[in-house]
CSV table of C-alpha atoms in Angstrom, one decimal:
chain,number,residue,atom,x,y,z
A,1,ASP,CA,-16.5,3.6,-10.8
A,2,ALA,CA,-15.1,0.2,-11.0
A,3,GLY,CA,-12.0,-0.2,-8.6
A,4,VAL,CA,-8.8,-2.0,-9.1
A,5,ILE,CA,-9.9,-5.7,-9.8
A,6,GLN,CA,-7.9,-8.8,-8.1
A,7,SER,CA,-8.6,-12.2,-8.6
A,8,PRO,CA,-8.8,-14.7,-6.9
A,9,ARG,CA,-9.4,-13.3,-3.4
A,10,HIS,CA,-8.3,-16.3,-1.5
A,11,GLU,CA,-5.8,-18.9,-2.8
A,12,VAL,CA,-4.7,-22.1,-0.8
A,13,THR,CA,-2.1,-24.7,-2.5
A,14,GLU,CA,0.6,-26.7,-2.1
A,15,MET,CA,4.2,-26.2,-2.0
A,16,GLY,CA,5.8,-26.6,-5.3
A,17,GLN,CA,2.3,-25.4,-7.2
A,18,GLU,CA,2.4,-22.7,-9.6
A,19,VAL,CA,0.1,-19.8,-8.4
A,20,THR,CA,-1.2,-17.1,-10.7
A,21,LEU,CA,-3.0,-13.8,-9.7
A,22,ARG,CA,-4.5,-11.6,-11.7
A,23,CYS,CA,-5.2,-7.7,-11.5
A,24,LYS,CA,-7.3,-5.4,-13.9
A,25,PRO,CA,-6.6,-1.8,-13.2
A,26,ILE,CA,-8.6,1.4,-13.4
A,27,SER,CA,-9.4,2.2,-16.6
A,28,GLY,CA,-7.4,4.7,-18.0
A,29,HIS,CA,-4.5,4.9,-15.5
A,30,ASP,CA,-1.2,4.2,-16.7
A,31,TYR,CA,0.8,3.0,-13.8
A,32,LEU,CA,0.2,-0.6,-12.1
A,33,PHE,CA,2.0,-1.6,-9.1
A,34,TRP,CA,2.2,-5.2,-7.3
A,35,TYR,CA,2.9,-5.3,-3.7
A,36,ARG,CA,3.1,-8.0,-1.0
A,37,GLN,CA,2.1,-7.2,2.9
A,38,THR,CA,3.3,-9.9,5.8
A,39,MET,CA,3.3,-9.2,9.2
A,40,MET,CA,6.7,-9.3,9.7
A,41,ARG,CA,7.8,-7.0,6.5
A,42,GLY,CA,4.9,-5.0,6.0
A,43,LEU,CA,4.2,-3.9,2.7
A,44,GLU,CA,6.6,-4.2,0.0
A,45,LEU,CA,6.7,-3.2,-3.5
A,46,LEU,CA,7.5,-6.0,-5.9
A,47,ILE,CA,7.5,-4.5,-9.5
A,48,TYR,CA,5.6,-2.1,-11.0
A,49,PHE,CA,4.9,-1.0,-15.0
A,50,ASN,CA,4.1,2.2,-16.9
A,51,ASN,CA,2.1,2.1,-20.1
A,52,ASN,CA,2.6,-1.8,-19.8
A,53,VAL,CA,6.5,-2.0,-19.5
A,54,PRO,CA,8.1,-3.2,-16.4
A,55,ILE,CA,9.8,-0.1,-14.8
A,56,ASP,CA,11.7,-1.4,-11.8
A,57,ASP,CA,11.4,-5.1,-10.6
A,58,SER,CA,14.1,-4.6,-7.8
A,59,GLY,CA,11.4,-5.6,-5.4
A,60,MET,CA,10.6,-9.2,-6.8
A,61,PRO,CA,12.2,-11.3,-4.4
A,62,GLU,CA,13.6,-14.0,-6.5
A,63,ASP,CA,13.4,-16.3,-10.0
A,64,ARG,CA,10.5,-17.7,-8.7
A,65,PHE,CA,8.6,-14.3,-9.2
A,66,SER,CA,7.3,-13.1,-12.3
A,67,ALA,CA,4.8,-10.5,-13.7
A,68,LYS,CA,3.3,-9.8,-17.1
A,69,MET,CA,1.2,-6.7,-18.2
A,70,PRO,CA,0.1,-7.7,-21.8
A,71,ASN,CA,-2.1,-4.9,-22.1
A,72,ALA,CA,-3.3,-1.9,-20.3
A,73,SER,CA,-6.1,-3.5,-18.6
A,74,PHE,CA,-4.6,-6.8,-17.4
A,75,SER,CA,-1.6,-7.9,-15.3
A,76,THR,CA,-0.3,-11.1,-13.8
A,77,LEU,CA,1.9,-12.1,-10.9
A,78,LYS,CA,3.1,-15.6,-11.2
A,79,ILE,CA,4.9,-17.9,-8.5
A,80,GLN,CA,6.6,-21.2,-9.8
A,81,PRO,CA,7.3,-23.0,-8.1
A,82,SER,CA,5.6,-21.5,-4.9
A,83,GLU,CA,6.9,-22.0,-1.2
A,84,PRO,CA,5.2,-21.7,2.4
A,85,ARG,CA,6.9,-18.4,2.6
A,86,ASP,CA,5.4,-17.0,0.0
A,87,SER,CA,2.1,-16.8,2.1
A,88,ALA,CA,1.1,-13.2,2.3
A,89,VAL,CA,-1.5,-11.0,1.3
A,90,TYR,CA,-0.6,-9.6,-2.4
A,91,PHE,CA,-2.2,-6.3,-3.7
A,92,CYS,CA,-2.4,-4.5,-7.1
A,93,ALA,CA,-2.3,-1.0,-7.6
A,94,SER,CA,-2.9,1.4,-10.1
A,95,THR,CA,-2.5,5.5,-10.6
A,96,LEU,CA,-2.7,7.7,-13.3
A,97,GLY,CA,0.4,9.9,-14.3
A,98,SER,CA,2.4,12.0,-12.3
A,99,ALA,CA,3.5,11.5,-8.2
A,100,GLU,CA,0.7,14.1,-7.5
A,101,GLN,CA,-1.9,11.6,-7.7
A,102,PRO,CA,-3.0,8.6,-5.0
A,103,GLN,CA,-2.7,4.7,-5.7
A,104,HIS,CA,-5.6,3.1,-5.6
A,105,PHE,CA,-5.6,-0.6,-4.2
A,106,GLY,CA,-7.4,-3.5,-5.1
A,107,ASP,CA,-8.6,-6.1,-2.0
A,108,GLY,CA,-6.0,-8.2,-2.2
A,109,THR,CA,-5.3,-11.9,-3.0
A,110,ARG,CA,-4.5,-13.7,0.4
A,111,LEU,CA,-2.2,-16.5,-0.7
A,112,SER,CA,-1.5,-19.6,1.4
A,113,ILE,CA,1.1,-22.2,0.4
A,114,LEU,CA,1.1,-25.2,2.4
B,1,LYS,CA,17.5,3.5,1.9
B,2,GLN,CA,14.1,5.5,3.0
B,3,GLU,CA,12.7,4.0,6.1
B,4,VAL,CA,9.2,5.0,7.3
B,5,THR,CA,8.4,4.4,11.0
B,6,GLN,CA,5.1,4.9,12.9
B,7,ILE,CA,4.0,5.6,16.3
B,8,PRO,CA,2.2,3.9,18.2
B,9,ALA,CA,1.7,0.6,16.9
B,10,ALA,CA,-1.4,0.5,18.4
B,11,LEU,CA,-3.8,3.1,19.9
B,12,SER,CA,-7.1,2.8,21.7
B,13,VAL,CA,-9.2,5.5,22.7
B,14,PRO,CA,-13.0,6.3,23.6
B,15,GLU,CA,-15.4,7.5,21.6
B,16,GLY,CA,-15.3,11.4,20.9
B,17,GLU,CA,-11.6,11.9,21.4
B,18,ASN,CA,-9.3,13.8,19.0
B,19,LEU,CA,-6.1,11.9,18.7
B,20,VAL,CA,-2.5,12.0,16.6
B,21,LEU,CA,-1.0,9.4,14.7
B,22,ASN,CA,2.7,9.9,13.9
B,23,CYS,CA,5.1,8.8,11.3
B,24,SER,CA,8.7,9.7,10.4
B,25,PHE,CA,10.8,9.3,7.4
B,26,THR,CA,14.7,9.0,7.0
B,27,ASP,CA,15.2,10.5,3.9
B,28,SER,CA,13.5,14.2,3.1
B,29,ALA,CA,14.0,14.0,-0.5
B,30,ILE,CA,10.4,12.8,-1.2
B,31,TYR,CA,7.8,13.8,-3.7
B,32,ASN,CA,4.8,13.4,-1.8
B,33,LEU,CA,3.3,11.7,1.7
B,34,GLN,CA,-0.1,9.8,1.7
B,35,TRP,CA,-2.0,8.3,4.3
B,36,PHE,CA,-3.7,5.5,3.9
B,37,ARG,CA,-6.8,3.7,6.2
B,38,GLN,CA,-6.9,-0.7,5.9
B,39,ASP,CA,-9.5,-2.7,7.2
B,40,PRO,CA,-9.6,-6.1,7.5
B,41,GLY,CA,-9.2,-8.1,4.8
B,42,LYS,CA,-9.6,-5.0,2.5
B,43,GLY,CA,-7.1,-3.0,0.4
B,44,LEU,CA,-5.9,0.5,1.2
B,45,THR,CA,-8.1,3.6,0.7
B,46,SER,CA,-6.0,6.8,0.2
B,47,LEU,CA,-7.2,9.5,2.8
B,48,LEU,CA,-4.7,12.3,2.4
B,49,LEU,CA,-1.9,13.1,-0.1
B,50,ILE,CA,0.5,16.0,0.9
B,51,GLN,CA,2.8,17.3,-1.9
B,52,SER,CA,6.5,17.7,-0.8
B,53,SER,CA,5.7,21.5,-1.2
B,54,GLN,CA,2.3,21.7,1.0
B,55,ARG,CA,2.4,21.8,5.0
B,56,GLU,CA,-0.8,20.4,5.4
B,57,GLN,CA,-4.0,18.7,3.8
B,58,THR,CA,-7.4,18.2,5.1
B,59,SER,CA,-10.4,15.9,4.6
B,60,GLY,CA,-13.5,16.2,6.9
B,61,ARG,CA,-12.4,15.0,10.3
B,62,LEU,CA,-9.1,14.3,9.0
B,63,ASN,CA,-6.0,16.9,8.9
B,64,ALA,CA,-2.5,15.7,8.1
B,65,SER,CA,0.8,17.9,8.5
B,66,LEU,CA,4.1,17.4,7.0
B,67,ASP,CA,7.8,18.6,7.7
B,68,LYS,CA,10.0,17.5,5.3
B,69,SER,CA,12.9,19.1,7.0
B,70,SER,CA,12.5,17.1,9.8
B,71,GLY,CA,11.1,14.1,8.3
B,72,ARG,CA,7.8,13.8,10.3
B,73,SER,CA,3.9,13.8,9.8
B,74,THR,CA,1.2,13.7,11.5
B,75,LEU,CA,-2.3,12.8,11.1
B,76,TYR,CA,-4.9,14.4,13.4
B,77,ILE,CA,-8.2,12.8,13.8
B,78,ALA,CA,-11.1,15.1,15.4
B,79,ALA,CA,-14.0,13.8,17.4
B,80,SER,CA,-13.2,10.3,16.8
B,81,GLN,CA,-16.1,7.4,16.1
B,82,PRO,CA,-16.2,4.1,16.0
B,83,GLY,CA,-16.0,3.8,12.4
B,84,ASP,CA,-12.8,5.2,12.6
B,85,SER,CA,-11.3,1.9,14.0
B,86,ALA,CA,-8.7,0.3,11.4
B,87,THR,CA,-4.8,0.3,10.5
B,88,TYR,CA,-3.5,3.5,9.3
B,89,LEU,CA,-0.8,3.6,7.1
B,90,CYS,CA,2.1,6.4,6.0
B,91,ALA,CA,3.8,6.1,2.8
B,92,VAL,CA,6.3,8.3,1.3
B,93,GLN,CA,7.1,8.7,-2.4
B,94,GLY,CA,10.2,9.2,-4.2
B,95,ALA,CA,9.4,9.2,-8.1
B,96,GLN,CA,6.7,6.1,-8.6
B,97,LYS,CA,7.8,4.0,-5.7
B,98,LEU,CA,5.7,4.2,-2.3
B,99,VAL,CA,7.3,3.0,0.8
B,100,PHE,CA,5.0,2.1,3.8
B,101,GLY,CA,5.3,2.3,7.7
B,102,GLN,CA,4.3,-0.6,9.5
B,103,GLY,CA,0.9,1.0,10.2
B,104,THR,CA,-0.8,2.2,13.3
B,105,ARG,CA,-4.1,-0.4,14.4
B,106,LEU,CA,-6.4,2.1,16.0
B,107,THR,CA,-9.4,0.9,17.8
B,108,ILE,CA,-12.2,3.7,19.0
B,109,ASN,CA,-14.3,2.2,21.8
B,110,PRO,CA,-17.9,3.2,21.8
């Protein structure tokens, strides 16, 4: 079975550029989550969707960050303009239904903003 | 606001030892608690999920316990192997939101 697929695996770009991270959840899963992991703050939830609808974006750090889920099999996290402090590993996860099910994580995108 | 703490931050033990990783959380109103494993450069792999009504879960050499009233969980690893070396993360779930601890970096020495 294909797991959660994220692309790109690595992204290096200069400050001020637009960055788009992509995620394909596991087929049939109705919840999708975006997390950010840094040494200082650990893993933090940025936003999550249920049935393609954003439910809670309280973890999105600022207006430079936006996320969309145009259909059940695709989501993007966009940073515009990017800043060096955005450097982190960004994870996407998906799950089916209730809180009884574990979340399945992708391998992440390692983002470096120079 | 839920806070999750894991102790120790790092642990190094010889192969074959049994070991315990600790997790504590401040708000007992949780749906479940999960233990994850993270290998370098990889995502998280779910190891065990304990529902709030349960006391423990077992999978192979792993056993996780949950004491919701005291806000504590432990992950017990029996007969440790070098392949167990990884970072272990504890996370508590309120509704759909997971709150993670900072993890315990475990090294098993051959």
